[in-house]
JSON list of C-alpha atoms in Angstrom, two decimals:
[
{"chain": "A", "resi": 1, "resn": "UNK", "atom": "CA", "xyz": [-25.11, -6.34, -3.56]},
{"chain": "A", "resi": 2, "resn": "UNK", "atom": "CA", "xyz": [-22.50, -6.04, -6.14]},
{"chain": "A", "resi": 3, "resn": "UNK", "atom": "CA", "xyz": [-23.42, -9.00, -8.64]},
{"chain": "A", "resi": 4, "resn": "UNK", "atom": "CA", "xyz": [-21.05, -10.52, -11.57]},
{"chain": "A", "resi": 5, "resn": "UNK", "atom": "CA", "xyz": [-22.90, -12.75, -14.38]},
{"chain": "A", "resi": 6, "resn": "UNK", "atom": "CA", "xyz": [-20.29, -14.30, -16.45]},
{"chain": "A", "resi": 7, "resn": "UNK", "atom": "CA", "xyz": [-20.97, -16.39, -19.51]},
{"chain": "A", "resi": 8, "resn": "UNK", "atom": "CA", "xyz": [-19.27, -20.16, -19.50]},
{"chain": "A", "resi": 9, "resn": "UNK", "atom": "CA", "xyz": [-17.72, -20.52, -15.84]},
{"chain": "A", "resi": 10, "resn": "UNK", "atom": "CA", "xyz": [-17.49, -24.13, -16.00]},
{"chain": "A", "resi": 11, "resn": "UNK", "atom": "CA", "xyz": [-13.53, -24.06, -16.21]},
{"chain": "A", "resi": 12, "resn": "UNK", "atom": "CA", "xyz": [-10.74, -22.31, -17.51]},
{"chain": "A", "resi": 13, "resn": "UNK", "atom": "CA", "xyz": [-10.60, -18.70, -17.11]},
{"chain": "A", "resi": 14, "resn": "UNK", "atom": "CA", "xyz": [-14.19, -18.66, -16.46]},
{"chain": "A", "resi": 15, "resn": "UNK", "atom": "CA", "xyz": [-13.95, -20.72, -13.36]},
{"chain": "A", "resi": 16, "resn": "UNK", "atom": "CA", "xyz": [-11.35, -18.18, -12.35]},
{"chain": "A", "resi": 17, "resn": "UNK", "atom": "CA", "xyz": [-13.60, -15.40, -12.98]},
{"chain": "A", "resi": 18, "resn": "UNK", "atom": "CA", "xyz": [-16.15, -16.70, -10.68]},
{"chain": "A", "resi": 19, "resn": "UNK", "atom": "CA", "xyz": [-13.74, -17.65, -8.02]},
{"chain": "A", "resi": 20, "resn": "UNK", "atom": "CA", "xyz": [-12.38, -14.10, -7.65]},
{"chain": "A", "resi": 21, "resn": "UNK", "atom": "CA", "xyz": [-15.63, -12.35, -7.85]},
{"chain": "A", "resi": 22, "resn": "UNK", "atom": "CA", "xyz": [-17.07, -14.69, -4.93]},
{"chain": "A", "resi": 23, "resn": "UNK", "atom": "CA", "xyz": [-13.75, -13.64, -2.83]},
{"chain": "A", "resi": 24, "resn": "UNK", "atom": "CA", "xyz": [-14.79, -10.04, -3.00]},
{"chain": "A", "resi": 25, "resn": "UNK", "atom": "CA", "xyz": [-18.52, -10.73, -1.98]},
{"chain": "A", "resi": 26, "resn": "UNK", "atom": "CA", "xyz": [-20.60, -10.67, -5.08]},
{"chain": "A", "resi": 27, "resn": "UNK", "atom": "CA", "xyz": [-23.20, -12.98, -6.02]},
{"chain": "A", "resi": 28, "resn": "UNK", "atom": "CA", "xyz": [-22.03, -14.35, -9.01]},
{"chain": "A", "resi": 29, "resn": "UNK", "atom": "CA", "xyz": [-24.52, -16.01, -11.66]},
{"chain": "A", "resi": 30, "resn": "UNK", "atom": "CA", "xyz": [-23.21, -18.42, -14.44]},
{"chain": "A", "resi": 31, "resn": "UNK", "atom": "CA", "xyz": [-25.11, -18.92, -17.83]},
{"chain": "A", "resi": 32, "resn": "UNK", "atom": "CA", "xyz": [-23.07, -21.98, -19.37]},
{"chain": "A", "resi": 33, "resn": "UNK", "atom": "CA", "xyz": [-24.11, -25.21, -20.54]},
{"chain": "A", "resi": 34, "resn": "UNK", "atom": "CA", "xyz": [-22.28, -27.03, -17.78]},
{"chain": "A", "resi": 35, "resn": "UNK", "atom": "CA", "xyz": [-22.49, -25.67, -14.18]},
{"chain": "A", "resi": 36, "resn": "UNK", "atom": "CA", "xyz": [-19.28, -24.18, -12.28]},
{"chain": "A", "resi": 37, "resn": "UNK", "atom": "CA", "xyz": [-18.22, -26.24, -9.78]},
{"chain": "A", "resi": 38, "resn": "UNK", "atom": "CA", "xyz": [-17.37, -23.45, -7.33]},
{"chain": "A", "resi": 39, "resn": "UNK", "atom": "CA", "xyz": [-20.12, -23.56, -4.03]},
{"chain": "A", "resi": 40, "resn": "UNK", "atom": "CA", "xyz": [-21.75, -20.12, -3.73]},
{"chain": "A", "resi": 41, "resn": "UNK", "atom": "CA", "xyz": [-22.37, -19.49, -7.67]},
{"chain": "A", "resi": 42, "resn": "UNK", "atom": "CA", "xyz": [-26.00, -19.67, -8.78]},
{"chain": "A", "resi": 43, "resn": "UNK", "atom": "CA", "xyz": [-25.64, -21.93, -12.20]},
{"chain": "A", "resi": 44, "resn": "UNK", "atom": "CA", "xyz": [-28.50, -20.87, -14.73]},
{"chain": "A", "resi": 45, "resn": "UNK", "atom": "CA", "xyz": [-28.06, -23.62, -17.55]},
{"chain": "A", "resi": 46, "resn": "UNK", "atom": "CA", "xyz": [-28.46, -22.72, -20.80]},
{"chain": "A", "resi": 47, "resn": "UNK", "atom": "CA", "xyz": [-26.74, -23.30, -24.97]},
{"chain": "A", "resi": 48, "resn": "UNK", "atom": "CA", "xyz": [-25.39, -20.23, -26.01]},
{"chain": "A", "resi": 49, "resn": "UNK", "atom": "CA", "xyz": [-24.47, -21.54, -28.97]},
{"chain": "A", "resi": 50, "resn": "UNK", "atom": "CA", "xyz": [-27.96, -22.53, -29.94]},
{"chain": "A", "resi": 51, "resn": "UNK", "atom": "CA", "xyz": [-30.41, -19.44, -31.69]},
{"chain": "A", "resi": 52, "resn": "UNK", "atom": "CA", "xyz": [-32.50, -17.79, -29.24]},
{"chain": "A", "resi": 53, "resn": "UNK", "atom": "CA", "xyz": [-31.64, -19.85, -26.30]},
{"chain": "A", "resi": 54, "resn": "UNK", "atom": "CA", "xyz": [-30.77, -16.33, -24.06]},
{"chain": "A", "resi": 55, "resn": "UNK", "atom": "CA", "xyz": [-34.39, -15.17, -24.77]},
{"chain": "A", "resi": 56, "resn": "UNK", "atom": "CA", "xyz": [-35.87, -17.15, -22.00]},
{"chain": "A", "resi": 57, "resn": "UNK", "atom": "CA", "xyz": [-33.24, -16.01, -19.23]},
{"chain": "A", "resi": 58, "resn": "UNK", "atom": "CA", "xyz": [-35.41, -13.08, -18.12]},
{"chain": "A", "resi": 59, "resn": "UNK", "atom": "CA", "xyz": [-37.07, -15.10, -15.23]},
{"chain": "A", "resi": 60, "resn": "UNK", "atom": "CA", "xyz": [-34.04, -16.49, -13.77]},
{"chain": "A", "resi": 61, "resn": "UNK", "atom": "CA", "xyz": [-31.89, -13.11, -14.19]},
{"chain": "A", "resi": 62, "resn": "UNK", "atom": "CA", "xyz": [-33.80, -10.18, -13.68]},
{"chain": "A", "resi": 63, "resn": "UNK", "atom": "CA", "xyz": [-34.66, -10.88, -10.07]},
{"chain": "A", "resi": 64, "resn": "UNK", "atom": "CA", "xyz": [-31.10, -11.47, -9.22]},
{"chain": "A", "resi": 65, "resn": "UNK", "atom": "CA", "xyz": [-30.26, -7.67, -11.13]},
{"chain": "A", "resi": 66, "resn": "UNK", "atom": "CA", "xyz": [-32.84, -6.32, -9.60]},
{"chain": "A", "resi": 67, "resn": "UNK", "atom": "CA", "xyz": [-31.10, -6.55, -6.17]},
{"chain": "A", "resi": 68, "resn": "UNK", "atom": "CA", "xyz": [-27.97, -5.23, -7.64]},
{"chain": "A", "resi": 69, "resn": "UNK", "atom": "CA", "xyz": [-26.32, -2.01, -6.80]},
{"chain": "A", "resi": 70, "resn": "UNK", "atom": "CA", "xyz": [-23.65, -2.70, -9.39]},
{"chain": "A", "resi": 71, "resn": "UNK", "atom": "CA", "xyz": [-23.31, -5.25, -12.06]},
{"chain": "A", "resi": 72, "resn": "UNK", "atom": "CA", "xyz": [-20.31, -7.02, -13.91]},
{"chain": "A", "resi": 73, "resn": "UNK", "atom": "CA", "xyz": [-21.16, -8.66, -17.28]},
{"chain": "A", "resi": 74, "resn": "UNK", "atom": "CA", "xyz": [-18.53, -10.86, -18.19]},
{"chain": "A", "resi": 75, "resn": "UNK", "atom": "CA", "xyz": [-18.70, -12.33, -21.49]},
{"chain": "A", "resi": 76, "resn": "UNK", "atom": "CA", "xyz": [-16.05, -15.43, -21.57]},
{"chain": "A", "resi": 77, "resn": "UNK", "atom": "CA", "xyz": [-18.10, -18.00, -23.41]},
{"chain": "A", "resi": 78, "resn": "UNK", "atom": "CA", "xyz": [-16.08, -19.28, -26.69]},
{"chain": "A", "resi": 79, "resn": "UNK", "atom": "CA", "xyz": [-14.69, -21.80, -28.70]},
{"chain": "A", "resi": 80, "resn": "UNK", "atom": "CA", "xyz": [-11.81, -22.63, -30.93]},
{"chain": "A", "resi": 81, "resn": "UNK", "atom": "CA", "xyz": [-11.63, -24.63, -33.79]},
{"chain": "A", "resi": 82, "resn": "UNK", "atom": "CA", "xyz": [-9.12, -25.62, -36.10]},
{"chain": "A", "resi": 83, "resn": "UNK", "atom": "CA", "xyz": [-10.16, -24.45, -39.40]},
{"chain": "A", "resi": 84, "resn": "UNK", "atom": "CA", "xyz": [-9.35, -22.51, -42.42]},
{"chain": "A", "resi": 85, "resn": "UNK", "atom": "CA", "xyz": [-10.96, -19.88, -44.56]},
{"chain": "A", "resi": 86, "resn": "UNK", "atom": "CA", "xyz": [-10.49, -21.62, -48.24]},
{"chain": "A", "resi": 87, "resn": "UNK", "atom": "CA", "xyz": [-12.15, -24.55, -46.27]},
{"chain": "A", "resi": 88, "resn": "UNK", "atom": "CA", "xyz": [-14.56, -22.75, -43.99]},
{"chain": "A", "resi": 89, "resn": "UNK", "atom": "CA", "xyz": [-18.04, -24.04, -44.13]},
{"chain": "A", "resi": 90, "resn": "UNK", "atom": "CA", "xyz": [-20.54, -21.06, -43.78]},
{"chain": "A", "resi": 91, "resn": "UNK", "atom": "CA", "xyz": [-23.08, -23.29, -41.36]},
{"chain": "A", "resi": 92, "resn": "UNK", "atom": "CA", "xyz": [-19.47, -23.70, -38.83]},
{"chain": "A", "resi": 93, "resn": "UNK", "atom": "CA", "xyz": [-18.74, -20.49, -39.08]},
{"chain": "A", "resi": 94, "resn": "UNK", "atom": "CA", "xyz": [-22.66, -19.50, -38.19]},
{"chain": "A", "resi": 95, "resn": "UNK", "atom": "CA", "xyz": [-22.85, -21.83, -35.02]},
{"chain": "A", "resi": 96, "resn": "UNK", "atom": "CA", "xyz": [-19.22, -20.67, -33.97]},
{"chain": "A", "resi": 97, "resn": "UNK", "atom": "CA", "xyz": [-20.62, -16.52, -33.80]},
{"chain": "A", "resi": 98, "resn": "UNK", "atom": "CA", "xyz": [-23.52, -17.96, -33.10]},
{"chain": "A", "resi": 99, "resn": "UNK", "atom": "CA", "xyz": [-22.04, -18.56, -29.63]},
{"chain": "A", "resi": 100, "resn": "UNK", "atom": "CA", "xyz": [-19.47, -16.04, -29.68]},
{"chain": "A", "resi": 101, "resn": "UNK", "atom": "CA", "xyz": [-21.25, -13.10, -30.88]},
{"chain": "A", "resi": 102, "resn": "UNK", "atom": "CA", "xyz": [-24.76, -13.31, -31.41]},
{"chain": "A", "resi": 103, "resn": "UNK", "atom": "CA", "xyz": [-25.59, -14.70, -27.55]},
{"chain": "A", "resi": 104, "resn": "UNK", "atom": "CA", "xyz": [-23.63, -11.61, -26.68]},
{"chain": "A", "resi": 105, "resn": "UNK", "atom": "CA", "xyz": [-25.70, -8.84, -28.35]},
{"chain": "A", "resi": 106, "resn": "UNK", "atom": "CA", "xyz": [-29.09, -11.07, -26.68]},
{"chain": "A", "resi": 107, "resn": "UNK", "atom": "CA", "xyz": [-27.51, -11.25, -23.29]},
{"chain": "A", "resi": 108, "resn": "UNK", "atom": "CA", "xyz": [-26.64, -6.76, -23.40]},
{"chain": "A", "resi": 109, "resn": "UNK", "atom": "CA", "xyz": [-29.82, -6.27, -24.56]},
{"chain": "A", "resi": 110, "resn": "UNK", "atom": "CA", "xyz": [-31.66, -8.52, -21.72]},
{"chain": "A", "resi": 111, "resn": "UNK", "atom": "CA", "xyz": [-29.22, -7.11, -19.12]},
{"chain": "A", "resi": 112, "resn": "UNK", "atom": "CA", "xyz": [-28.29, -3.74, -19.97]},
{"chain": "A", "resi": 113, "resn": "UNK", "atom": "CA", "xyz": [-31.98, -2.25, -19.34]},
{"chain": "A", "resi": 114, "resn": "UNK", "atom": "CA", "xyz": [-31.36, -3.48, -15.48]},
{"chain": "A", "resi": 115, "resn": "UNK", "atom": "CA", "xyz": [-27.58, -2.36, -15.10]},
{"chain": "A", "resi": 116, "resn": "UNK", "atom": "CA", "xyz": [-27.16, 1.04, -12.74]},
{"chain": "A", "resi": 117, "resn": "UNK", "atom": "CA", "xyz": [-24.76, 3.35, -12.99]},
{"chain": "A", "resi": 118, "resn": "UNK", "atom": "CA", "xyz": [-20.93, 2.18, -11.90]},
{"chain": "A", "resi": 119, "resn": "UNK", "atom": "CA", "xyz": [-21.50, -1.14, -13.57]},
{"chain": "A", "resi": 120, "resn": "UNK", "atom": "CA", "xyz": [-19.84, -2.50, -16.37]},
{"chain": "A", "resi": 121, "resn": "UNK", "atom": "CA", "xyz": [-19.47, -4.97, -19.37]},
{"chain": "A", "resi": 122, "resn": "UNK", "atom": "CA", "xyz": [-16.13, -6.64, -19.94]},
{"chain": "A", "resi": 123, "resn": "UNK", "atom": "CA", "xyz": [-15.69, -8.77, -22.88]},
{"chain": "A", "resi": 124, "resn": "UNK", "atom": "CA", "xyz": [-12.66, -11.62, -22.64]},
{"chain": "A", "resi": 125, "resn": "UNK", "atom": "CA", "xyz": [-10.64, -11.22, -26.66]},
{"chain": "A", "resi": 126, "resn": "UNK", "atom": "CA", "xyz": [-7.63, -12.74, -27.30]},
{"chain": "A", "resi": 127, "resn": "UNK", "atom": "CA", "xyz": [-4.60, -11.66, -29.34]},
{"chain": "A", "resi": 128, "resn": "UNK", "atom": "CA", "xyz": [-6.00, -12.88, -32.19]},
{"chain": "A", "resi": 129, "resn": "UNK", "atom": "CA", "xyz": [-9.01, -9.78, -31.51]},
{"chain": "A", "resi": 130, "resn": "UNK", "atom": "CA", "xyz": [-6.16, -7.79, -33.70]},
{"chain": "A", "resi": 131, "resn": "UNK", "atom": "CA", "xyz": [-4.20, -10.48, -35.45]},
{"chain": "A", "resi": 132, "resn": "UNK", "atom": "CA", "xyz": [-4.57, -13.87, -36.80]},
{"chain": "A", "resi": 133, "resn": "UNK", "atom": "CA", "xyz": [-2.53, -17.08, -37.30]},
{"chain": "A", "resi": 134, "resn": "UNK", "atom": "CA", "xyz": [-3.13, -19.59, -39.50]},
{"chain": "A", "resi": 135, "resn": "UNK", "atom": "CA", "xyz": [-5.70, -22.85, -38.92]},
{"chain": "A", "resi": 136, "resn": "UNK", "atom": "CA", "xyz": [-8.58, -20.94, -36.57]},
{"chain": "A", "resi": 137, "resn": "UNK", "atom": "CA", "xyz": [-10.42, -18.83, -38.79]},
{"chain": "A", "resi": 138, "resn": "UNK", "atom": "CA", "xyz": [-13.65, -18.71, -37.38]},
{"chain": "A", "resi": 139, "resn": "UNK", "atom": "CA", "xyz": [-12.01, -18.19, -33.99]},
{"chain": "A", "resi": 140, "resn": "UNK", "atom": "CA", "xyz": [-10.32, -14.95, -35.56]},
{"chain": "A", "resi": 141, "resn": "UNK", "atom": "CA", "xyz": [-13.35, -13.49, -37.44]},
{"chain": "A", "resi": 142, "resn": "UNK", "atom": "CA", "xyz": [-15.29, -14.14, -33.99]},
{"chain": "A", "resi": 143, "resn": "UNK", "atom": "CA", "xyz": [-12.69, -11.98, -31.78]},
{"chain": "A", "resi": 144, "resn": "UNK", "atom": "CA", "xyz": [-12.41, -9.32, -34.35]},
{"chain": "A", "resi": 145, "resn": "UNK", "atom": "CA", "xyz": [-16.46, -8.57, -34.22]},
{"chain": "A", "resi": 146, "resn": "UNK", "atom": "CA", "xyz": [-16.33, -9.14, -30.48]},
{"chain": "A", "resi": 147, "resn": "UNK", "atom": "CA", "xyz": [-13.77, -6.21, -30.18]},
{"chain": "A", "resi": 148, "resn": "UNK", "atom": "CA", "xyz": [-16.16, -4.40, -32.61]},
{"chain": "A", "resi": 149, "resn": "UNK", "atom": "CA", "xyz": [-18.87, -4.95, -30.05]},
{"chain": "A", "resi": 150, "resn": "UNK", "atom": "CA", "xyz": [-17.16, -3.59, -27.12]},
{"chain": "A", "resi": 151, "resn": "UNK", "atom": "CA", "xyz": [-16.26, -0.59, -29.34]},
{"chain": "A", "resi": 152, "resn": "UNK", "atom": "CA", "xyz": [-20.04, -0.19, -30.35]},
{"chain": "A", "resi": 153, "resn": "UNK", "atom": "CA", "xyz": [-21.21, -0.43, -26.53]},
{"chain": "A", "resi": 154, "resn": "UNK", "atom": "CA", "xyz": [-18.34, 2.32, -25.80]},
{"chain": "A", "resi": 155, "resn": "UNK", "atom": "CA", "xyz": [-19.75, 4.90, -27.78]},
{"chain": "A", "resi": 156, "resn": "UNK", "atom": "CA", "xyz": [-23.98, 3.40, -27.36]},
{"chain": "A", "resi": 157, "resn": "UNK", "atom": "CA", "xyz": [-23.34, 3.59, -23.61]},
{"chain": "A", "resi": 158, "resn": "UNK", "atom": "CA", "xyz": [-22.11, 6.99, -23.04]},
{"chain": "A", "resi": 159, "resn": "UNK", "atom": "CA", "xyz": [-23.75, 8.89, -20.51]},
{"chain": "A", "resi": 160, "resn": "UNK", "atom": "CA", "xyz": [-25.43, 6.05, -18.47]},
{"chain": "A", "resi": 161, "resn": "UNK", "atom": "CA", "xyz": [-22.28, 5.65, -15.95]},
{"chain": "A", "resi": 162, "resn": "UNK", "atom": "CA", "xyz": [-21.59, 1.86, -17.49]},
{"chain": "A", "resi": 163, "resn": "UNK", "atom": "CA", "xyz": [-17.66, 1.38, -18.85]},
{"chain": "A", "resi": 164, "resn": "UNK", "atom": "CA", "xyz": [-16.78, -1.80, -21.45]},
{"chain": "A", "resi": 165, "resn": "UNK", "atom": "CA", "xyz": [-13.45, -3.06, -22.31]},
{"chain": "A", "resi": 166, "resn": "UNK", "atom": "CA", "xyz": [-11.32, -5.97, -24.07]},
{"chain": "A", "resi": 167, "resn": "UNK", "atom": "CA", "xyz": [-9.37, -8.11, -22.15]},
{"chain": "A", "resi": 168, "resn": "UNK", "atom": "CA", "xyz": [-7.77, -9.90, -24.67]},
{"chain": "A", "resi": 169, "resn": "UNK", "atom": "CA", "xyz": [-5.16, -12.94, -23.03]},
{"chain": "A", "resi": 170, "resn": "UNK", "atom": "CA", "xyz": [-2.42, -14.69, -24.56]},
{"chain": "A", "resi": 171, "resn": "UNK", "atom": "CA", "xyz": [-2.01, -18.23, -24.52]},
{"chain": "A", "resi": 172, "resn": "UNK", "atom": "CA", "xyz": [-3.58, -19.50, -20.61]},
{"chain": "A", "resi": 173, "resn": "UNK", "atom": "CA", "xyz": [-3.36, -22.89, -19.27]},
{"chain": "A", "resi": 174, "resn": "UNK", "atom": "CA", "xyz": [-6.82, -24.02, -19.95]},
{"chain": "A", "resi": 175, "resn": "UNK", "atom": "CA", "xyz": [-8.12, -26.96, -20.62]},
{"chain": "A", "resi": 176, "resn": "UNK", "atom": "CA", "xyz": [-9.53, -25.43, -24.52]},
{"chain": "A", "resi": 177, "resn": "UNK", "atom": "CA", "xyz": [-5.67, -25.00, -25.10]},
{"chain": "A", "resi": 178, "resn": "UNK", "atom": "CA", "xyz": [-4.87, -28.38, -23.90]},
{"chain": "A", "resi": 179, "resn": "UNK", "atom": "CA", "xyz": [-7.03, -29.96, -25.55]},
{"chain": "A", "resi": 180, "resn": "UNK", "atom": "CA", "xyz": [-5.93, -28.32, -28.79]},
{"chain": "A", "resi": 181, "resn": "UNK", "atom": "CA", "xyz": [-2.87, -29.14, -28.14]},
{"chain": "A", "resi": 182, "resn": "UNK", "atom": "CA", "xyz": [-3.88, -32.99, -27.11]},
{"chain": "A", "resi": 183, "resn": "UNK", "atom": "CA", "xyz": [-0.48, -34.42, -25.19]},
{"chain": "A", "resi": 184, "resn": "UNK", "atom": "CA", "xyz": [2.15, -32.96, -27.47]},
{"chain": "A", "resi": 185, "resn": "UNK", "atom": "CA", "xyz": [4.58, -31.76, -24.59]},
{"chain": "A", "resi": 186, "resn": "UNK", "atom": "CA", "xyz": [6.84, -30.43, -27.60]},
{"chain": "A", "resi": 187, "resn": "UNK", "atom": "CA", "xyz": [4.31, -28.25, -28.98]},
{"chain": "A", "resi": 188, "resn": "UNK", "atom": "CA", "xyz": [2.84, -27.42, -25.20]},
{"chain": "A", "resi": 189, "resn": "UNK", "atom": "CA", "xyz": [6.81, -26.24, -24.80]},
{"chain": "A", "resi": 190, "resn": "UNK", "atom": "CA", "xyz": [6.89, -24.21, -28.38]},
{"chain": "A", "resi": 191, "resn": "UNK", "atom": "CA", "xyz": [3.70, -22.15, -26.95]},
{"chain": "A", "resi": 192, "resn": "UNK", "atom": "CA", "xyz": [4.85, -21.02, -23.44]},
{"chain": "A", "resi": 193, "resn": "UNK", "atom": "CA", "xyz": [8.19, -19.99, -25.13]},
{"chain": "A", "resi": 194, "resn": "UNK", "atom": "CA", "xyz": [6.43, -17.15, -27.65]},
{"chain": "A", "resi": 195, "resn": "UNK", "atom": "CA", "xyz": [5.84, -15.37, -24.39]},
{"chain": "A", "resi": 196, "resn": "UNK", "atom": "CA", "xyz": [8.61, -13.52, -23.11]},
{"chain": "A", "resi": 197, "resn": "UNK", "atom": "CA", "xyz": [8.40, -14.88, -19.25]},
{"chain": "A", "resi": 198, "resn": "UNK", "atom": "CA", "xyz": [8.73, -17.92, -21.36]},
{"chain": "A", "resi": 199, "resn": "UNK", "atom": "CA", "xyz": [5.41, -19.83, -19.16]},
{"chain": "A", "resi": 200, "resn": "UNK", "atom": "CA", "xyz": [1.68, -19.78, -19.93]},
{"chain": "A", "resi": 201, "resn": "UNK", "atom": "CA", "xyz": [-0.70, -17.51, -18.36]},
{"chain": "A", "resi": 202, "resn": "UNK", "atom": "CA", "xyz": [-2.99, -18.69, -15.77]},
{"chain": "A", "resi": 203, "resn": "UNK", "atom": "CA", "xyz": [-6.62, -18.54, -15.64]},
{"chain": "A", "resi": 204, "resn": "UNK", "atom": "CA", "xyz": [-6.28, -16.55, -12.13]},
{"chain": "A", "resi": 205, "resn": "UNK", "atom": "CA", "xyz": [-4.31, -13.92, -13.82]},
{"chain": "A", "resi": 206, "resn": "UNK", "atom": "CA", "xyz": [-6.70, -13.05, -15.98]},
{"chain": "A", "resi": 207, "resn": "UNK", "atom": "CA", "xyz": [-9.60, -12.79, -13.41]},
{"chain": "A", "resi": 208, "resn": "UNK", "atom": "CA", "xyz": [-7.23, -10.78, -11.60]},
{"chain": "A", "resi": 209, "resn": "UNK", "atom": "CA", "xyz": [-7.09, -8.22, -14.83]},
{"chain": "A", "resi": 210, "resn": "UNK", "atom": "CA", "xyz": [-10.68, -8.16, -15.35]},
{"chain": "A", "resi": 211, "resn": "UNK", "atom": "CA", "xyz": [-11.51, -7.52, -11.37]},
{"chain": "A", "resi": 212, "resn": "UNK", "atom": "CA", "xyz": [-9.62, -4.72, -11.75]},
{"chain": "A", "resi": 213, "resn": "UNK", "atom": "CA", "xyz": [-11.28, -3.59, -15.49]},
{"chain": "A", "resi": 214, "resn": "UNK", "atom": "CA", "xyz": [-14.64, -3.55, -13.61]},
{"chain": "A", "resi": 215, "resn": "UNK", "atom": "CA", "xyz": [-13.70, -1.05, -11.17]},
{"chain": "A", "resi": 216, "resn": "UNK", "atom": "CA", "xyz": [-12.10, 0.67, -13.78]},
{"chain": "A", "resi": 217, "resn": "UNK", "atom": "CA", "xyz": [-14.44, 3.43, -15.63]},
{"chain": "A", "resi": 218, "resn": "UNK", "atom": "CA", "xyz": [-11.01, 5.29, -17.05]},
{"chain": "A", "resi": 219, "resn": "UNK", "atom": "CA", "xyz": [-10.71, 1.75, -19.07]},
{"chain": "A", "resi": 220, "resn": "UNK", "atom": "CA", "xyz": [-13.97, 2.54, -20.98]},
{"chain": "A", "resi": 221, "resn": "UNK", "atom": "CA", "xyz": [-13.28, 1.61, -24.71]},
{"chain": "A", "resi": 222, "resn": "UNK", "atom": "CA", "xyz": [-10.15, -0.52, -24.11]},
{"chain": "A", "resi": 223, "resn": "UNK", "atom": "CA", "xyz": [-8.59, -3.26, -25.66]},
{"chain": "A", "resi": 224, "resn": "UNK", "atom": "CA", "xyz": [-5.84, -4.62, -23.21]},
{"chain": "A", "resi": 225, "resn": "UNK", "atom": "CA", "xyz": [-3.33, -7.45, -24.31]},
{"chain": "A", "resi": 226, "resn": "UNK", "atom": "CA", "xyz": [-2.95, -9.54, -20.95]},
{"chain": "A", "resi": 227, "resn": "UNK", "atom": "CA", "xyz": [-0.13, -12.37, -22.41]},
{"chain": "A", "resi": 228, "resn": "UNK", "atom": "CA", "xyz": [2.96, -11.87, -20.38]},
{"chain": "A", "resi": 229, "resn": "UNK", "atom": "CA", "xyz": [4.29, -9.73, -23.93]},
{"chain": "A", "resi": 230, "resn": "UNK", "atom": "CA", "xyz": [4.80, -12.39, -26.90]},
{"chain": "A", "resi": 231, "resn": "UNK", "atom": "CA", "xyz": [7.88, -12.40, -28.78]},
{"chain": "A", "resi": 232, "resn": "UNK", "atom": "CA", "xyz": [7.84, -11.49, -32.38]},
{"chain": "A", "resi": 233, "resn": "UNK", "atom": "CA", "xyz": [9.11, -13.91, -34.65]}
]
């Protein structure tokens, strides 16, 4: 059994992740606060965002990896605030890696030891892994440490037939963005037009991208820009 576990499936991109996976016949496991409404996905609740909640996973995800031939770890779960760094309390920006990067490093290192040879670990960036833009600080300084993870597993991982890379999207039509962005159709309108098709990405694009990343080993060490190409201004 080919197996994907993917962190917050509940919606967005996510959602799409888990969808796609359980069209090519893997059992797909979800580790999110709220459950994915897709039927066929086993939904193992649990906080990232809270310290040391991915310690007690072992029982309810090492028997599923132990039936796997090959495993896709997914790690999707994030959040974006609107903050800045002359205003940037140091408790927010500890809950927001909290979530974003620490959960990561406890969820390799409970998986990892289980994962055979042809698996792989994809971690979901964003532009702002290599850039930033004013008003989501913590959201920046998370990306740019999660693109230092996948660079650390890269080079820690060599020789044990697992390959990582960055998928790193562009603005998608999620419901994080939209609720950013609240009903403003204007400012909805400003955002699709810094990509050059001129339309936001959708979620099933990206699961698209990363279905093809995991069968990918000649992608080991990546960091791909999936966002339609953004215009420079």
């Amino acid at each position: 059994m080919s197996l994907l576990i993917v962190t917050g499936a509940s919606s967005g991109i996510g959602r799409a992740l888990a969808t796609r996976f359980l069209v090519d016949g893997h059992g797909v496991v979800n580790v999110s606060r709220r459950p994915c409404p897709e039927a066929g996905v086993e939904n193992i609740p649990c906080d990232l965002a809270e310290p040391g909640a991915v310690d007690g996973l072992g029982p309810a995800l090492i028997p599923w990896l132990g039936r796997a031939s090959r495993v896709c770890l997914v790690h999707n779960a994030s959040v974006m605030h609107r903050d800045r760094i002359d205003a940037l309390q140091s408790d927010h920006l500890r809950a927001v890696l909290e979530l974003n990067i620490v959960a990561a490093n406890a969820l390799n290192r409970l998986v990892l030891p289980h994962m055979p040879a042809g698996s792989s670990v994809i971690y979901i960036g964003s532009t702002l892994a290599e850039k930033a833009v004013p008003g989501v600080a913590s959201y920046v300084i998370a990306k740019h440490a999660l693109a230092g993870m996948m660079r650390a597993t890269c080079q820690d991982l060599a020789g044990r037939g697992i390959h990582t890379c960055m998928i790193c999207p562009g603005f998608t039509d999620t419901e994080q963005l939209r609720g950013l962005v609240g009903d403003d159709a204007a400012t909805l309108a400003a955002i699709a037009g810094m990509s050059a098709f001129d339309r936001l990405i959708e979620p099933e694009e990206i699961a698209e991208t990363v279905a093809f990343a995991a069968r990918a080993p000649v992608l080991n060490g990546a960091l791909i820009h999936a966002n339609l190409g953004q215009r420079e201004r």
